[in-house]
Coordinates of C-alpha atoms in Angstrom, one line a residue:
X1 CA 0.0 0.0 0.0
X2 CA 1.7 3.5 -0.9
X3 CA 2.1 5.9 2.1
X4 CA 0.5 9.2 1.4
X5 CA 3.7 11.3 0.5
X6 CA 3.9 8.9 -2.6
X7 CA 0.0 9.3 -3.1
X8 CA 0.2 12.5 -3.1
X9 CA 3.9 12.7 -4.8
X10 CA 1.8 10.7 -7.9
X11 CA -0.8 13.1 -8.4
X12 CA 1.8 16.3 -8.5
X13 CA 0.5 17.7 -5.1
X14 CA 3.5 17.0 -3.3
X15 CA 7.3 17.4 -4.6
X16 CA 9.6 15.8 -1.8
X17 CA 13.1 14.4 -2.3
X18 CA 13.5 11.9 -4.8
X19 CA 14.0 8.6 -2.5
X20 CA 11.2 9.9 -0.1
X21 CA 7.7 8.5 -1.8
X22 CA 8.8 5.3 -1.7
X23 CA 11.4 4.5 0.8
X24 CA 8.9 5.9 3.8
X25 CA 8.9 3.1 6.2
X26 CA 5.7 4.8 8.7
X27 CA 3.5 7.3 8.5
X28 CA 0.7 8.1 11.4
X29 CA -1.8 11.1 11.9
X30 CA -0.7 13.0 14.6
X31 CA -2.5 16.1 16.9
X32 CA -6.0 16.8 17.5
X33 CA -7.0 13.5 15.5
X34 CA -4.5 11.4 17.8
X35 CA -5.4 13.3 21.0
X36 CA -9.5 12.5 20.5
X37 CA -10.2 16.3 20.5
X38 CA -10.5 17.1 16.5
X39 CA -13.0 19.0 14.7
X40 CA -14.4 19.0 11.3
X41 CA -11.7 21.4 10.2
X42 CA -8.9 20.2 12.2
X43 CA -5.8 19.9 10.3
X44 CA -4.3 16.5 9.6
X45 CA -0.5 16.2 11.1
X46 CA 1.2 13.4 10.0
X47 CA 4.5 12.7 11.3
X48 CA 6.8 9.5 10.2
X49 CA 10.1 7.9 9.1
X50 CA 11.9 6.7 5.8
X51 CA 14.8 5.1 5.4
X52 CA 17.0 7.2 3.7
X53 CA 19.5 5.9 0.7
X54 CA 22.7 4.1 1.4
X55 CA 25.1 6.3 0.4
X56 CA 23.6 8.8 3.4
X57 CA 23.6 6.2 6.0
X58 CA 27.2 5.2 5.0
X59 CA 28.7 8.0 3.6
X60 CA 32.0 6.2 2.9
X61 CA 30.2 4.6 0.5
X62 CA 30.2 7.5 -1.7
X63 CA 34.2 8.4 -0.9
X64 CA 33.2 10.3 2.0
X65 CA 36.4 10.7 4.4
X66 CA 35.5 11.4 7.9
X67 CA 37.2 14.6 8.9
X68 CA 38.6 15.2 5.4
X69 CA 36.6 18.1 2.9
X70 CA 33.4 19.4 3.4
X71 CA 30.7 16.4 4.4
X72 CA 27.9 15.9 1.9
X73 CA 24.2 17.3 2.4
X74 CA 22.4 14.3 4.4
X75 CA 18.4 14.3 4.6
X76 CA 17.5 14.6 8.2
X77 CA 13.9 16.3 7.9
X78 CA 11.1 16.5 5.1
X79 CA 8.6 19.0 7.1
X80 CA 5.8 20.5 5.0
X81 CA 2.8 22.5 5.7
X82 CA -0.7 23.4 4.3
X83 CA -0.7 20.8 1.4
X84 CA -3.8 20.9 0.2
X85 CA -5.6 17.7 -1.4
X86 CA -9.2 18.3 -2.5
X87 CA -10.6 14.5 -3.3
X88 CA -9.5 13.7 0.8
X89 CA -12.2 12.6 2.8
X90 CA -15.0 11.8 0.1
X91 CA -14.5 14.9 -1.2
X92 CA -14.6 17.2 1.2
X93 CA -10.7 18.1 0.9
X94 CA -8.6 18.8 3.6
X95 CA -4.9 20.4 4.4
X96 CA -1.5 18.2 5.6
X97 CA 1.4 19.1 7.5
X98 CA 4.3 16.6 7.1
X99 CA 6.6 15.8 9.3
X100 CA 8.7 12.9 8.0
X101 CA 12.3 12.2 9.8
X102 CA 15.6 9.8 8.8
X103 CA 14.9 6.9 10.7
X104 CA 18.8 7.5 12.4
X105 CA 17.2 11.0 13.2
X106 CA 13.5 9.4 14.6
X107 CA 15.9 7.2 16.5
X108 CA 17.4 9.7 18.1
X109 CA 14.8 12.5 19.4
X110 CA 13.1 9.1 20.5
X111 CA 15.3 8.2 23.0
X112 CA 15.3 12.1 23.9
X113 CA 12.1 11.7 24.8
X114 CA 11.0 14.0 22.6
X115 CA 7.5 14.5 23.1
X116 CA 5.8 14.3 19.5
X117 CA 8.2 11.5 18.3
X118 CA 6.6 9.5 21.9
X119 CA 3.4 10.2 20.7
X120 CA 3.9 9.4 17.2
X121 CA 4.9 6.2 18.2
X122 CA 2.0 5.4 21.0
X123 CA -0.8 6.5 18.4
X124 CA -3.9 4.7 18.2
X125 CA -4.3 2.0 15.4
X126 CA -7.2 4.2 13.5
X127 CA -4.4 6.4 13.0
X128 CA -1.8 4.4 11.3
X129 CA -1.8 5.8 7.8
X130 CA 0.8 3.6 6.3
X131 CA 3.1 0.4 8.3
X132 CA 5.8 -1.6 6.8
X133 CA 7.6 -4.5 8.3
X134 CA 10.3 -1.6 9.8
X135 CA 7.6 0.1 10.9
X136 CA 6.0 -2.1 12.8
X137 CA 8.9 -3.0 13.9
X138 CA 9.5 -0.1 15.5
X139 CA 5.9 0.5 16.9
X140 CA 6.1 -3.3 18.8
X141 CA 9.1 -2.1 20.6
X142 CA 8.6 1.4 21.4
X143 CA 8.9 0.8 25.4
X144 CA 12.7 0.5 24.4
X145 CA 12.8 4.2 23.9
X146 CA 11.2 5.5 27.2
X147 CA 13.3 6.0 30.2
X148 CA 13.1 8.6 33.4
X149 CA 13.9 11.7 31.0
X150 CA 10.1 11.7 30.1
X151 CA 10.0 13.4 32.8
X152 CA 12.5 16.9 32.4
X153 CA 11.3 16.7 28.5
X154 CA 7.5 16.1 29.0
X155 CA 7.9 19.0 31.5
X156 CA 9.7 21.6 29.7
X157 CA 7.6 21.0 26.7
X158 CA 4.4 21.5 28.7
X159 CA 5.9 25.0 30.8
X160 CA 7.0 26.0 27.1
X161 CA 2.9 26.1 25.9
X162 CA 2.2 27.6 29.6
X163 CA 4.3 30.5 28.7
X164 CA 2.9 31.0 25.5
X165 CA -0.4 31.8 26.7
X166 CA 0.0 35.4 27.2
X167 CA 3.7 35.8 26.1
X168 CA 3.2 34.8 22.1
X169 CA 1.3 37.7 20.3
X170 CA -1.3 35.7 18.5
X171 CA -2.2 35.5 15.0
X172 CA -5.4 34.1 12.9
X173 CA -7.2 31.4 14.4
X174 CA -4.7 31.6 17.5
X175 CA -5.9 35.9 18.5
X176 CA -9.2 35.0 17.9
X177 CA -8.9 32.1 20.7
X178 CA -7.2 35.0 22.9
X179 CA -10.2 36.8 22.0
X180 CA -12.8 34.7 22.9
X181 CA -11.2 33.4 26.3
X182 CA -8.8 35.9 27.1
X183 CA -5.8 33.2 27.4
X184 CA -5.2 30.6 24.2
X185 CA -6.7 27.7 25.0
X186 CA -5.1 25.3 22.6
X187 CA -1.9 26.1 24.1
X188 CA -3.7 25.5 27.5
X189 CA -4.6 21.8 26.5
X190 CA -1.1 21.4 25.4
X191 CA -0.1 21.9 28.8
X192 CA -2.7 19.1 30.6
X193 CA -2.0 16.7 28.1
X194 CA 1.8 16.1 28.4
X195 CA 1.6 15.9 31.8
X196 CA -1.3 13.6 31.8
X197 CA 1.4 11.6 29.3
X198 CA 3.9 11.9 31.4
X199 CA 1.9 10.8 34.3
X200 CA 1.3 7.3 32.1
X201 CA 4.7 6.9 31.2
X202 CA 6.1 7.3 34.6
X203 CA 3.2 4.9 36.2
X204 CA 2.9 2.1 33.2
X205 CA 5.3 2.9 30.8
X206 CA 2.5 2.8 27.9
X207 CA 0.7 5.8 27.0
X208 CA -3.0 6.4 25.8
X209 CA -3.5 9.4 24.1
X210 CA -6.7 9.5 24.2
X211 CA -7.8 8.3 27.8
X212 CA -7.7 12.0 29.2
X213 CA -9.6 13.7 25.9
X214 CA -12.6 14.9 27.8
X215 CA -10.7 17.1 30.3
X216 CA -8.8 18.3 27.2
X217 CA -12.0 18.9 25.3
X218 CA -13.4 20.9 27.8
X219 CA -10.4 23.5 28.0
X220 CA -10.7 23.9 24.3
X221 CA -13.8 24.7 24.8
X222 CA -13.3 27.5 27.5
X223 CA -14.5 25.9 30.6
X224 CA -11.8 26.0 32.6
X225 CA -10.2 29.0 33.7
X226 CA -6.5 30.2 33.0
X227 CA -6.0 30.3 37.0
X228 CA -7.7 27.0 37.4
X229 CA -5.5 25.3 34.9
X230 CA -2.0 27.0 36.3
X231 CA -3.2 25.7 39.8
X232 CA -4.0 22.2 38.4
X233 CA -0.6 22.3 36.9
X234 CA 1.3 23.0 39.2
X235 CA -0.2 20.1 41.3
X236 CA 0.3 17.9 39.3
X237 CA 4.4 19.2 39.0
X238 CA 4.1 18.1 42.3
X239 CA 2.7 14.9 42.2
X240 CA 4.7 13.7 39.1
X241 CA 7.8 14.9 41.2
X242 CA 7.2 12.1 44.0
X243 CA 6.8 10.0 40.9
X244 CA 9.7 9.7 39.4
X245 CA 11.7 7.9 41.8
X246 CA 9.0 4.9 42.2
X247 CA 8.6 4.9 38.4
X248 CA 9.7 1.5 36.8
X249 CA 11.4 2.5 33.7
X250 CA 15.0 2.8 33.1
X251 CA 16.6 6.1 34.7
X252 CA 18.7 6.2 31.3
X253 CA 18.1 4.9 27.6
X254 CA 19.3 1.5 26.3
X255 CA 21.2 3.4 24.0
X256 CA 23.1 0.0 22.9
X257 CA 19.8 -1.9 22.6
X258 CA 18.1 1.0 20.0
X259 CA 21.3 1.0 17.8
X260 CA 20.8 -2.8 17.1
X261 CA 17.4 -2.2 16.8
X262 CA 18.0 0.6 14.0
X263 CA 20.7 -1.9 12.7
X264 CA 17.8 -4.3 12.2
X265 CA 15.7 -2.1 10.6
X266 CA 18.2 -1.2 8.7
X267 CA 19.0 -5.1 7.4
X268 CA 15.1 -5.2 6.9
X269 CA 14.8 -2.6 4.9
X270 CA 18.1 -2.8 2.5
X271 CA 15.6 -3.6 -0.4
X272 CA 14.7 0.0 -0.5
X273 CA 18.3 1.7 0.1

């Protein structure tokens, strides 16, 4: 089945690098579709991986001298926004914003902890656009990413949104929000929903991102206050503090256990580099 970057590559909406349409290994819808809160004109985010060609993986491959001349150009990032496709759901069009990584780059901002590339991998199965053997793979094993750092990553991520919601002067859809409720509220769900994935990590090391969706529809609707959700925060700070130290995953990544899991992905999906 072709992912949707070579779907939409095919029908000249979409003009990524050459090797990406058909060497993407996963592709998932991500935000307000994964999180359970979307609306009828919600974006679709889709964030995944592709395995990028040889040469780039091993550079010496193509003559490349470590430490000698200047290194060649290496795809890390295809990242896209507003790409409209008309005949999407029956008809009714709607806009993407891409996000595909290098699987040695996924790897990486996934032991981070990086918050989206977490939840990218902990998606629910409606969202799974488009799964390979290495991407399933990766999805069956995603616990081997997670490790105590959830915890400083998930928390600067969610202080980052809490500062945004007077500090960023708003634009479009986002003033409009400030507007209506006097503080943004889509940066305010932001801020209950990684720590409510936090919380999950730290207590079962598995993550639902959906299982909290009413509490985060009801801040995008305005019905909780800007002081209310600063206090609730800042309980729960407290109470994922005293968490930590009783959580049961790893208080550092595997790191040696990922690389041979990128190593076998890599094996698996030779065919296509």
């Amino acid at each position: 089945m072709a992912s949707v970057v070579q779907h939409l590559t095919q029908r000249g909406l979409l003009r990524p690098p050459a090797f990406l349409p058909t060497n993407v290994m996963y592709e998932t819808l991500m935000g307000s579709v994964a999180y359970g809160v979307s609306g009828d004109t919600s974006d679709r985010d889709v964030y995944g991986f592709a395995i990028p060609p040889r040469e780039q993986l091993f550079p010496h491959l193509a003559g490349e001298i470590a430490g000698f001349g200047r290194p060649r150009p290496r795809f890390e990032t295809f990242q896209i926004h507003h790409v409209r496709d008309p005949d999407a759901l029956a008809g009714k069009g709607c806009e993407y914003d891409f996000s595909i990584y290098s699987i040695p780059r996924f790897f990486t901002l996934c032991m981070e902890c990086n918050p989206n590339m977490i939840d990218s991998l902990f998606t629910p199965q409606d969202c799974v656009l488009h799964l390979t053997r290495v991407g399933s793979l990766v999805r069956e094993r995603r616990q081997l990413f997670l490790h105590k750092g959830v915890w400083t990553r998930f928390k600067a991520y969610a202080y980052a949104q809490l500062h945004k919601l007077r500090t960023k002067n708003p634009e479009g859809k986002r003033r409009q929000l400030q507007e209506q409720f006097g503080f943004d509220v889509k940066y305010a769900y932001h801020v209950v929903r990684l720590l409510y994935e936090c919380e999950q990590l730290l207590q079962f090391a598995d993550l639902d991102l959906r299982r909290d969706r009413e509490h985060l529809k009801a801040i995008r609707r305005g019905e909780v206050s800007e002081a209310d959700l600063r206090a609730w925060a800042s309980s729960k700070e407290t109470q994922l503090e005293a968490l930590v130290s009783r959580s049961p995953l790893p208080d550092q990544p595997d790191e040696r256990a990922i690389r041979q899991l990128l190593l076998e992905c890599l094996e698996i999906g030779r065919a296509h580099v």
